[in-house]
Amino acid sequence: MDDEDAARERLGEARSGVSSAVAIAVLIGRSEGDNAGVGLLHGFLNRCCDDLFESYTAGGNYMSTEQAHLKEAFRQILVPFVRARSERQGPSRSKALLGMLSSVTGSTSSGNAGAAGSTDAGGATAAGGAASEAEGIINPQTARMMLQVHAEAIARAIELESEATAADAVAALTGQLVSTLGDEYVFPALEDVLEALQDLRQEPDVHTFDVVRVANIVVRLLQVHFQRAVVPYLGNGNYIYRDAVAEKNQLMSRVEMNLNLITNKFVGACKQWIGGLLGKQRKGDFRPAEDDFTALEAGTQPCRQCTEFLRRVERACRQSLGTDNQARVLGEVGSALHAMLMDHLRKFVVSVAGGLVLAKDVSRYRETIASFGIAALTDKFAVLQDISNIFLVQPTALKSLLDEGPLARLDRATLQALVQMREDSRSSKLVKQFTS
């Protein structure tokens, strides 16, 4: 703390001490039964108090200094974050952004507890904030430090400003907080996440959802801080209160819009990645050698890669998103996978042994999607399992499978296209049987 900061704090403490002394003097007067003189004494002491501090607070001197101090305090708190972002600018920026996302989980593991203003702005908190922001990631610790500094500024403003100007002072300081928290901290971090999702050559980093979670925590901390530390000094229903609330709500709305955009981008990147994995399916995967027991037991590599990726996405959703967003993300990814697989099955000739491999793959997809807990998706993949039976049944049983089971409700042209992918479709004249 420099001399100017120390002097500002001593000024606030001195004003608070004098105000307390005035109140004590008034109470002593009342206890001695001198009620008639209490009013005169109180007014006289308050005027003396105002005269004593007038040179420090008159003409906007105090507020100009306080706002400059708050700006500098915020700048110092954000130094690790700003430095890390600056260091990422360069030829390896894409890889740096992916590394940044992968560091989020460890850096925010303790970010859910505590209320705004409950953590000291120095010491361990500062050290923790600096350590976790070495990669330029937003975290609750830094937000709490900013809210703490802001709360201290408000406390001084209430002591040093007159009753008539205190609400304006609190609103001005709060405007600084909202502007800095959004434009210099949260939004730059969210822009980095969006940029990381642009590189479709890389697997989408599931830690994206940790950034979404932390951003939501920061917004909630701001809301709690606003209600506890700001609203009591703004009045209720006047234009100062309305403007402050509108500014805070605008920030929260912008954060929500950005988080929705990130979530949508991530879902799109997942679809692209899954499509790329399925594109690695080899033509011979479903026509294995008769003695290739590995394929029969383990399924194909693209299937294993897809399901492992889907498991990671599911875990990230469970850990970081609310129930509604979990259902939305997993529902969209699962539906996209189903559509891709329906098209995928019409691209590969399937032998008798390959039918067993295909059934193994579909079973693995079905099991993975079932863990999502979305009934509509579970039903879709149950039908997909039935479709895989097209490649398993004997030619004489095929017509019964298509006409009497769950597959009877599907489009006949789609079923015919699938039947044509059986290796024996021509030799057994299955298409003719199918259309008769």
Tab-separated table of C-alpha atoms in Angstrom:
chain	number	residue	atom	x	y	z
A	1	MET	CA	0.000	0.000	0.000
A	2	ASP	CA	1.487	3.398	-1.008
A	3	ASP	CA	1.334	6.640	1.034
A	4	GLU	CA	-1.677	7.938	-0.901
A	5	ASP	CA	-3.683	4.765	-0.268
A	6	ALA	CA	-2.772	4.827	3.418
A	7	ALA	CA	-3.770	8.481	3.708
A	8	ARG	CA	-7.121	7.746	2.030
A	9	GLU	CA	-7.853	4.936	4.445
A	10	ARG	CA	-6.823	7.053	7.445
A	11	LEU	CA	-9.111	9.820	6.202
A	12	GLY	CA	-12.082	7.488	6.127
A	13	GLU	CA	-11.197	6.029	9.510
A	14	ALA	CA	-10.794	9.505	11.002
A	15	ARG	CA	-14.180	10.629	9.716
A	16	SER	CA	-15.753	7.453	11.052
A	17	GLY	CA	-14.078	8.000	14.443
A	18	VAL	CA	-15.236	11.599	14.684
A	19	SER	CA	-18.784	10.614	13.745
A	20	SER	CA	-18.735	7.995	16.482
A	21	ALA	CA	-17.485	10.572	18.979
A	22	VAL	CA	-20.366	12.875	18.028
A	23	ALA	CA	-22.851	10.067	18.570
A	24	ILE	CA	-21.320	9.221	21.968
A	25	ALA	CA	-21.473	12.856	23.058
A	26	VAL	CA	-25.151	13.005	22.149
A	27	LEU	CA	-25.865	9.817	24.088
A	28	ILE	CA	-24.058	11.228	27.160
A	29	GLY	CA	-26.159	14.365	26.964
A	30	ARG	CA	-29.341	12.328	26.882
A	31	SER	CA	-28.236	10.161	29.802
A	32	GLU	CA	-27.761	13.285	31.929
A	33	GLY	CA	-31.280	14.468	31.178
A	34	ASP	CA	-30.216	17.469	29.116
A	35	ASN	CA	-32.593	16.750	26.254
A	36	ALA	CA	-33.028	20.416	25.418
A	37	GLY	CA	-29.330	20.845	24.686
A	38	VAL	CA	-28.866	17.595	22.835
A	39	GLY	CA	-30.177	18.918	19.520
A	40	LEU	CA	-27.962	21.997	19.668
A	41	LEU	CA	-24.923	19.915	20.632
A	42	HIS	CA	-25.524	17.431	17.842
A	43	GLY	CA	-25.855	20.126	15.206
A	44	PHE	CA	-22.798	21.992	16.457
A	45	LEU	CA	-20.601	18.881	16.490
A	46	ASN	CA	-21.738	17.826	13.003
A	47	ARG	CA	-20.897	21.273	11.624
A	48	CYS	CA	-17.476	21.076	13.217
A	49	CYS	CA	-16.986	17.651	11.705
A	50	ASP	CA	-17.965	18.918	8.237
A	51	ASP	CA	-15.624	21.911	8.553
A	52	LEU	CA	-12.769	19.651	9.628
A	53	PHE	CA	-12.982	17.437	6.518
A	54	GLU	CA	-14.193	20.043	4.019
A	55	SER	CA	-10.776	20.668	2.511
A	56	TYR	CA	-10.495	16.955	1.649
A	57	THR	CA	-13.986	16.430	0.267
A	58	ALA	CA	-15.147	19.778	-1.198
A	59	GLY	CA	-15.407	20.350	-4.927
A	60	GLY	CA	-15.326	16.669	-5.817
A	61	ASN	CA	-11.721	16.291	-4.644
A	62	TYR	CA	-12.405	13.120	-2.721
A	63	MET	CA	-14.436	11.329	-5.410
A	64	SER	CA	-11.920	12.105	-8.139
A	65	THR	CA	-9.172	10.638	-5.989
A	66	GLU	CA	-11.281	7.630	-4.947
A	67	GLN	CA	-12.203	6.767	-8.518
A	68	ALA	CA	-8.578	7.027	-9.625
A	69	HIS	CA	-7.557	4.798	-6.729
A	70	LEU	CA	-10.251	2.222	-7.597
A	71	LYS	CA	-9.134	2.168	-11.218
A	72	GLU	CA	-5.537	1.522	-10.196
A	73	ALA	CA	-6.548	-1.134	-7.663
A	74	PHE	CA	-8.503	-2.997	-10.339
A	75	ARG	CA	-5.559	-2.715	-12.724
A	76	GLN	CA	-3.196	-4.255	-10.168
A	77	ILE	CA	-5.597	-7.145	-9.477
A	78	LEU	CA	-5.899	-7.914	-13.196
A	79	VAL	CA	-2.150	-7.749	-13.952
A	80	PRO	CA	-1.653	-11.595	-14.020
A	81	PHE	CA	-4.697	-12.038	-16.263
A	82	VAL	CA	-3.679	-9.283	-18.683
A	83	ARG	CA	-0.068	-10.459	-18.804
A	84	ALA	CA	-1.070	-14.037	-19.588
A	85	ARG	CA	-3.346	-12.932	-22.425
A	86	SER	CA	-0.590	-10.751	-23.846
A	87	GLU	CA	1.897	-13.628	-23.777
A	88	ARG	CA	-0.483	-15.801	-25.765
A	89	GLN	CA	-0.411	-13.425	-28.721
A	90	GLY	CA	1.800	-15.041	-31.344
A	91	PRO	CA	2.204	-17.871	-33.858
A	92	SER	CA	1.371	-20.544	-31.272
A	93	ARG	CA	-1.775	-18.786	-30.042
A	94	SER	CA	-4.091	-21.669	-30.981
A	95	LYS	CA	-2.128	-24.209	-28.940
A	96	ALA	CA	-1.816	-21.725	-26.089
A	97	LEU	CA	-5.588	-21.269	-26.001
A	98	LEU	CA	-6.136	-25.018	-25.815
A	99	GLY	CA	-3.623	-25.245	-22.983
A	100	MET	CA	-5.391	-22.387	-21.273
A	101	LEU	CA	-8.704	-24.274	-21.298
A	102	SER	CA	-7.156	-27.476	-19.973
A	103	SER	CA	-5.911	-25.582	-16.908
A	104	VAL	CA	-9.322	-24.360	-15.838
A	105	THR	CA	-10.386	-27.313	-13.701
A	106	GLY	CA	-7.419	-27.155	-11.366
A	107	SER	CA	-7.453	-23.380	-11.151
A	108	THR	CA	-11.108	-23.132	-10.121
A	109	SER	CA	-11.580	-26.201	-7.953
A	110	SER	CA	-12.161	-24.018	-4.908
A	111	GLY	CA	-14.183	-21.386	-6.709
A	112	ASN	CA	-17.715	-22.321	-5.608
A	113	ALA	CA	-17.632	-21.364	-1.929
A	114	GLY	CA	-17.877	-18.009	-0.210
A	115	ALA	CA	-19.816	-14.786	-0.609
A	116	ALA	CA	-18.714	-11.525	-2.150
A	117	GLY	CA	-16.534	-9.484	0.143
A	118	SER	CA	-15.926	-12.396	2.521
A	119	THR	CA	-12.316	-12.942	1.414
A	120	ASP	CA	-9.483	-10.613	2.256
A	121	ALA	CA	-8.148	-8.852	-0.817
A	122	GLY	CA	-4.536	-9.598	-0.002
A	123	GLY	CA	-2.360	-12.433	1.243
A	124	ALA	CA	-3.405	-15.938	0.328
A	125	THR	CA	-6.228	-14.846	-1.946
A	126	ALA	CA	-3.957	-12.688	-4.065
A	127	ALA	CA	-1.426	-15.490	-4.300
A	128	GLY	CA	-4.101	-18.010	-5.272
A	129	GLY	CA	-5.568	-15.651	-7.841
A	130	ALA	CA	-2.187	-14.984	-9.423
A	131	ALA	CA	-1.344	-18.680	-9.544
A	132	SER	CA	-4.623	-19.662	-11.142
A	133	GLU	CA	-4.487	-16.854	-13.659
A	134	ALA	CA	-1.068	-17.731	-14.990
A	135	GLU	CA	-2.947	-19.067	-18.024
A	136	GLY	CA	-5.300	-16.085	-18.278
A	137	ILE	CA	-8.469	-17.785	-17.022
A	138	ILE	CA	-11.208	-16.034	-15.087
A	139	ASN	CA	-11.656	-17.328	-11.570
A	140	PRO	CA	-13.853	-16.453	-8.579
A	141	GLN	CA	-10.871	-15.437	-6.425
A	142	THR	CA	-9.998	-12.487	-8.638
A	143	ALA	CA	-13.647	-11.430	-8.826
A	144	ARG	CA	-13.866	-11.506	-5.028
A	145	MET	CA	-10.766	-9.336	-4.755
A	146	MET	CA	-12.351	-6.758	-7.050
A	147	LEU	CA	-15.594	-6.836	-5.087
A	148	GLN	CA	-13.695	-6.445	-1.804
A	149	VAL	CA	-11.817	-3.387	-3.062
A	150	HIS	CA	-15.096	-1.938	-4.316
A	151	ALA	CA	-16.809	-2.557	-0.960
A	152	GLU	CA	-13.993	-0.703	0.829
A	153	ALA	CA	-14.353	2.236	-1.565
A	154	ILE	CA	-18.089	2.371	-0.887
A	155	ALA	CA	-17.481	2.363	2.876
A	156	ARG	CA	-15.180	5.381	2.559
A	157	ALA	CA	-17.609	7.167	0.256
A	158	ILE	CA	-20.449	6.771	2.758
A	159	GLU	CA	-18.275	8.286	5.500
A	160	LEU	CA	-16.753	11.123	3.492
A	161	GLU	CA	-19.587	12.174	1.178
A	162	SER	CA	-22.579	14.147	2.391
A	163	GLU	CA	-25.925	12.440	2.742
A	164	ALA	CA	-27.137	14.253	-0.376
A	165	THR	CA	-24.290	13.022	-2.583
A	166	ALA	CA	-23.573	9.577	-1.099
A	167	ALA	CA	-25.941	7.707	-3.451
A	168	ASP	CA	-24.377	9.337	-6.530
A	169	ALA	CA	-20.912	8.414	-5.255
A	170	VAL	CA	-21.889	4.776	-4.695
A	171	ALA	CA	-23.473	4.619	-8.165
A	172	ALA	CA	-20.344	6.067	-9.788
A	173	LEU	CA	-18.062	3.577	-8.030
A	174	THR	CA	-20.390	0.708	-8.932
A	175	GLY	CA	-20.363	1.783	-12.575
A	176	GLN	CA	-16.565	1.451	-12.496
A	177	LEU	CA	-16.827	-2.035	-11.049
A	178	VAL	CA	-19.367	-3.247	-13.611
A	179	SER	CA	-17.448	-1.766	-16.531
A	180	THR	CA	-14.076	-3.171	-15.469
A	181	LEU	CA	-15.386	-6.583	-14.467
A	182	GLY	CA	-17.076	-6.984	-17.834
A	183	ASP	CA	-14.955	-5.211	-20.428
A	184	GLU	CA	-11.517	-5.895	-18.974
A	185	TYR	CA	-12.007	-9.303	-17.405
A	186	VAL	CA	-14.986	-11.543	-18.179
A	187	PHE	CA	-15.585	-10.700	-21.851
A	188	PRO	CA	-11.923	-10.918	-22.957
A	189	ALA	CA	-11.722	-14.364	-21.327
A	190	LEU	CA	-14.898	-15.522	-23.066
A	191	GLU	CA	-13.574	-14.223	-26.400
A	192	ASP	CA	-10.500	-16.424	-25.911
A	193	VAL	CA	-12.720	-19.458	-25.384
A	194	LEU	CA	-14.666	-18.705	-28.559
A	195	GLU	CA	-11.425	-18.358	-30.481
A	196	ALA	CA	-10.198	-21.725	-29.193
A	197	LEU	CA	-13.368	-23.343	-30.542
A	198	GLN	CA	-12.710	-22.014	-34.046
A	199	ASP	CA	-9.958	-24.565	-34.716
A	200	LEU	CA	-11.976	-27.559	-35.887
A	201	ARG	CA	-8.817	-29.591	-36.476
A	202	GLN	CA	-8.500	-30.046	-32.711
A	203	GLU	CA	-10.760	-32.083	-30.452
A	204	PRO	CA	-13.172	-29.689	-28.693
A	205	ASP	CA	-11.845	-29.127	-25.191
A	206	VAL	CA	-14.473	-30.202	-22.671
A	207	HIS	CA	-12.967	-27.761	-20.160
A	208	THR	CA	-14.884	-25.120	-22.093
A	209	PHE	CA	-17.761	-25.890	-19.750
A	210	ASP	CA	-15.587	-25.104	-16.735
A	211	VAL	CA	-15.209	-21.568	-18.108
A	212	VAL	CA	-18.996	-21.398	-18.472
A	213	ARG	CA	-19.370	-22.536	-14.860
A	214	VAL	CA	-16.862	-20.003	-13.517
A	215	ALA	CA	-18.425	-17.150	-15.487
A	216	ASN	CA	-21.773	-18.018	-13.929
A	217	ILE	CA	-20.163	-17.992	-10.466
A	218	VAL	CA	-18.691	-14.532	-11.102
A	219	VAL	CA	-22.101	-13.223	-12.176
A	220	ARG	CA	-23.724	-14.649	-9.041
A	221	LEU	CA	-21.020	-13.079	-6.858
A	222	LEU	CA	-21.710	-9.724	-8.493
A	223	GLN	CA	-25.441	-10.109	-7.873
A	224	VAL	CA	-24.938	-10.936	-4.181
A	225	HIS	CA	-22.455	-8.079	-3.771
A	226	PHE	CA	-24.839	-5.659	-5.463
A	227	GLN	CA	-27.690	-6.570	-3.124
A	228	ARG	CA	-25.574	-6.463	0.039
A	229	ALA	CA	-23.051	-3.696	-0.539
A	230	VAL	CA	-24.677	-1.369	-3.087
A	231	VAL	CA	-28.483	-1.372	-2.905
A	232	PRO	CA	-28.682	-0.227	0.758
A	233	TYR	CA	-27.038	3.074	-0.209
A	234	LEU	CA	-28.882	3.794	-3.464
A	235	GLY	CA	-32.363	4.273	-2.117
A	236	ASN	CA	-35.241	2.484	-3.755
A	237	GLY	CA	-37.132	3.452	-6.862
A	238	ASN	CA	-35.221	6.654	-7.696
A	239	TYR	CA	-33.382	7.213	-10.962
A	240	ILE	CA	-29.973	6.492	-9.385
A	241	TYR	CA	-31.165	3.063	-8.250
A	242	ARG	CA	-32.829	2.305	-11.594
A	243	ASP	CA	-29.754	3.269	-13.618
A	244	ALA	CA	-27.412	1.209	-11.431
A	245	VAL	CA	-29.679	-1.842	-11.638
A	246	ALA	CA	-29.994	-1.450	-15.426
A	247	GLU	CA	-26.203	-1.272	-15.839
A	248	LYS	CA	-25.679	-4.371	-13.711
A	249	ASN	CA	-28.455	-6.287	-15.498
A	250	GLN	CA	-27.022	-5.351	-18.878
A	251	LEU	CA	-23.690	-6.921	-17.892
A	252	MET	CA	-25.411	-10.085	-16.703
A	253	SER	CA	-27.440	-10.280	-19.911
A	254	ARG	CA	-24.328	-9.885	-22.062
A	255	VAL	CA	-22.547	-12.631	-20.133
A	256	GLU	CA	-25.536	-14.938	-20.611
A	257	MET	CA	-25.596	-14.247	-24.355
A	258	ASN	CA	-21.878	-14.989	-24.636
A	259	LEU	CA	-22.208	-18.213	-22.651
A	260	ASN	CA	-25.052	-19.355	-24.909
A	261	LEU	CA	-22.889	-18.586	-27.940
A	262	ILE	CA	-19.992	-20.577	-26.467
A	263	THR	CA	-22.276	-23.520	-25.725
A	264	ASN	CA	-23.670	-23.489	-29.269
A	265	LYS	CA	-20.169	-23.263	-30.747
A	266	PHE	CA	-19.061	-26.181	-28.606
A	267	VAL	CA	-22.002	-28.325	-29.732
A	268	GLY	CA	-21.168	-27.500	-33.351
A	269	ALA	CA	-17.523	-28.381	-32.785
A	270	CYS	CA	-18.572	-31.701	-31.212
A	271	LYS	CA	-20.664	-32.574	-34.254
A	272	GLN	CA	-17.758	-31.733	-36.533
A	273	TRP	CA	-15.351	-33.840	-34.466
A	274	ILE	CA	-17.674	-36.850	-34.333
A	275	GLY	CA	-18.164	-36.618	-38.094
A	276	GLY	CA	-14.389	-36.617	-38.518
A	277	LEU	CA	-13.999	-39.711	-36.335
A	278	LEU	CA	-16.670	-41.590	-38.260
A	279	GLY	CA	-14.931	-40.531	-41.452
A	280	LYS	CA	-11.950	-42.653	-40.392
A	281	GLN	CA	-14.033	-45.829	-40.683
A	282	ARG	CA	-12.310	-48.185	-43.122
A	283	LYS	CA	-14.186	-50.035	-45.826
A	284	GLY	CA	-12.974	-53.360	-44.475
A	285	ASP	CA	-14.035	-52.717	-40.878
A	286	PHE	CA	-17.346	-54.517	-41.409
A	287	ARG	CA	-15.856	-57.256	-43.595
A	288	PRO	CA	-13.300	-58.771	-41.201
A	289	ALA	CA	-11.509	-62.053	-41.664
A	290	GLU	CA	-13.317	-65.026	-40.214
A	291	ASP	CA	-10.593	-65.504	-37.597
A	292	ASP	CA	-10.365	-61.791	-36.581
A	293	PHE	CA	-11.698	-62.261	-33.067
A	294	THR	CA	-10.336	-58.883	-31.893
A	295	ALA	CA	-12.757	-56.998	-34.129
A	296	LEU	CA	-15.634	-59.174	-32.987
A	297	GLU	CA	-14.892	-58.494	-29.316
A	298	ALA	CA	-13.792	-54.847	-29.301
A	299	GLY	CA	-15.688	-53.300	-32.207
A	300	THR	CA	-14.052	-50.734	-34.451
A	301	GLN	CA	-11.645	-47.961	-33.515
A	302	PRO	CA	-13.848	-45.038	-34.730
A	303	CYS	CA	-16.644	-46.315	-32.488
A	304	ARG	CA	-14.360	-46.524	-29.456
A	305	GLN	CA	-13.014	-43.031	-30.106
A	306	CYS	CA	-16.506	-41.590	-30.518
A	307	THR	CA	-17.885	-43.160	-27.369
A	308	GLU	CA	-14.841	-42.155	-25.301
A	309	PHE	CA	-15.240	-38.571	-26.498
A	310	LEU	CA	-18.964	-38.634	-25.716
A	311	ARG	CA	-18.199	-39.853	-22.188
A	312	ARG	CA	-15.875	-36.907	-21.674
A	313	VAL	CA	-18.512	-34.494	-22.933
A	314	GLU	CA	-21.105	-36.013	-20.614
A	315	ARG	CA	-18.837	-35.764	-17.554
A	316	ALA	CA	-18.038	-32.125	-18.324
A	317	CYS	CA	-21.739	-31.316	-18.710
A	318	ARG	CA	-22.621	-33.006	-15.412
A	319	GLN	CA	-19.885	-31.120	-13.570
A	320	SER	CA	-20.396	-27.649	-14.993
A	321	LEU	CA	-23.893	-27.134	-16.433
A	322	GLY	CA	-27.346	-26.889	-14.931
A	323	THR	CA	-29.943	-29.584	-15.572
A	324	ASP	CA	-31.634	-27.792	-18.477
A	325	ASN	CA	-28.366	-27.008	-20.255
A	326	GLN	CA	-27.138	-30.548	-19.721
A	327	ALA	CA	-30.238	-31.901	-21.449
A	328	ARG	CA	-29.902	-29.393	-24.283
A	329	VAL	CA	-26.232	-30.058	-25.018
A	330	LEU	CA	-26.381	-33.832	-24.647
A	331	GLY	CA	-29.662	-33.973	-26.568
A	332	GLU	CA	-28.251	-32.047	-29.533
A	333	VAL	CA	-25.007	-34.037	-29.628
A	334	GLY	CA	-26.853	-37.352	-29.283
A	335	SER	CA	-29.371	-36.494	-32.000
A	336	ALA	CA	-26.554	-35.452	-34.334
A	337	LEU	CA	-24.762	-38.743	-33.702
A	338	HIS	CA	-27.926	-40.710	-34.480
A	339	ALA	CA	-28.416	-38.882	-37.779
A	340	MET	CA	-24.766	-39.428	-38.710
A	341	LEU	CA	-24.956	-43.145	-37.921
A	342	MET	CA	-28.105	-43.593	-39.991
A	343	ASP	CA	-26.204	-42.164	-42.941
A	344	HIS	CA	-23.002	-43.973	-41.941
A	345	LEU	CA	-24.573	-47.429	-42.156
A	346	ARG	CA	-25.450	-46.888	-45.808
A	347	LYS	CA	-21.804	-46.418	-46.792
A	348	PHE	CA	-20.293	-49.810	-45.914
A	349	VAL	CA	-20.786	-53.324	-47.227
A	350	VAL	CA	-21.336	-55.662	-44.263
A	351	SER	CA	-20.423	-59.355	-44.277
A	352	VAL	CA	-21.832	-62.025	-41.984
A	353	ALA	CA	-18.956	-61.588	-39.530
A	354	GLY	CA	-19.100	-57.833	-40.096
A	355	GLY	CA	-22.697	-57.873	-38.897
A	356	LEU	CA	-21.431	-59.001	-35.505
A	357	VAL	CA	-18.846	-56.188	-35.498
A	358	LEU	CA	-21.505	-53.657	-36.480
A	359	ALA	CA	-23.860	-54.913	-33.764
A	360	LYS	CA	-21.024	-54.513	-31.244
A	361	ASP	CA	-20.460	-50.919	-32.338
A	362	VAL	CA	-24.143	-50.032	-32.181
A	363	SER	CA	-24.411	-51.630	-28.747
A	364	ARG	CA	-21.537	-49.466	-27.533
A	365	TYR	CA	-23.153	-46.320	-28.975
A	366	ARG	CA	-26.460	-47.277	-27.392
A	367	GLU	CA	-24.910	-47.856	-23.968
A	368	THR	CA	-23.114	-44.507	-24.079
A	369	ILE	CA	-26.227	-42.582	-25.111
A	370	ALA	CA	-28.320	-44.373	-22.467
A	371	SER	CA	-26.086	-42.800	-19.792
A	372	PHE	CA	-27.280	-39.358	-20.980
A	373	GLY	CA	-30.630	-40.133	-19.394
A	374	ILE	CA	-32.705	-38.647	-22.247
A	375	ALA	CA	-35.673	-40.894	-23.037
A	376	ALA	CA	-36.121	-39.764	-26.646
A	377	LEU	CA	-32.466	-40.527	-27.446
A	378	THR	CA	-32.625	-43.876	-25.680
A	379	ASP	CA	-35.582	-44.829	-27.882
A	380	LYS	CA	-33.805	-43.725	-31.059
A	381	PHE	CA	-30.747	-45.842	-30.318
A	382	ALA	CA	-32.914	-48.818	-29.378
A	383	VAL	CA	-34.310	-48.659	-32.903
A	384	LEU	CA	-30.757	-48.310	-34.228
A	385	GLN	CA	-29.935	-51.575	-32.461
A	386	ASP	CA	-32.873	-53.166	-34.252
A	387	ILE	CA	-31.528	-51.818	-37.523
A	388	SER	CA	-28.205	-53.538	-36.875
A	389	ASN	CA	-30.119	-56.829	-36.846
A	390	ILE	CA	-30.701	-56.364	-40.586
A	391	PHE	CA	-27.095	-57.500	-41.039
A	392	LEU	CA	-27.393	-60.463	-38.653
A	393	VAL	CA	-30.562	-62.381	-39.572
A	394	GLN	CA	-30.742	-65.139	-42.158
A	395	PRO	CA	-32.098	-64.051	-45.574
A	396	THR	CA	-35.300	-66.007	-44.975
A	397	ALA	CA	-35.994	-64.077	-41.748
A	398	LEU	CA	-35.322	-60.631	-43.149
A	399	LYS	CA	-38.808	-59.857	-44.452
A	400	SER	CA	-40.347	-60.742	-41.093
A	401	LEU	CA	-37.882	-58.476	-39.306
A	402	LEU	CA	-38.752	-55.535	-41.542
A	403	ASP	CA	-42.525	-56.025	-41.626
A	404	GLU	CA	-43.446	-57.117	-38.114
A	405	GLY	CA	-41.016	-55.540	-35.647
A	406	PRO	CA	-40.211	-51.920	-34.689
A	407	LEU	CA	-38.600	-51.442	-38.114
A	408	ALA	CA	-42.033	-51.637	-39.768
A	409	ARG	CA	-42.572	-47.987	-38.774
A	410	LEU	CA	-39.484	-46.754	-40.618
A	411	ASP	CA	-39.254	-45.367	-44.116
A	412	ARG	CA	-39.129	-48.263	-46.599
A	413	ALA	CA	-36.633	-46.564	-48.883
A	414	THR	CA	-34.203	-46.205	-45.980
A	415	LEU	CA	-34.613	-49.868	-45.067
A	416	GLN	CA	-34.069	-50.939	-48.655
A	417	ALA	CA	-30.857	-48.915	-48.828
A	418	LEU	CA	-29.624	-50.661	-45.688
A	419	VAL	CA	-30.521	-54.117	-46.983
A	420	GLN	CA	-28.503	-53.420	-50.124
A	421	MET	CA	-25.385	-53.045	-47.943
A	422	ARG	CA	-25.529	-56.712	-46.934
A	423	GLU	CA	-22.718	-58.564	-48.657
A	424	ASP	CA	-25.175	-61.266	-49.759
A	425	SER	CA	-27.868	-58.883	-50.959
A	426	ARG	CA	-27.348	-59.751	-54.627
A	427	SER	CA	-26.615	-63.433	-54.279
A	428	SER	CA	-29.644	-63.972	-52.081
A	429	LYS	CA	-31.792	-61.566	-54.121
A	430	LEU	CA	-32.700	-59.737	-50.938
A	431	VAL	CA	-33.811	-56.513	-52.608
A	432	LYS	CA	-36.274	-58.392	-54.745
A	433	GLN	CA	-37.543	-60.216	-51.676
A	434	PHE	CA	-37.756	-56.942	-49.811
A	435	THR	CA	-39.854	-55.230	-52.482
A	436	SER	CA	-42.189	-58.123	-53.207
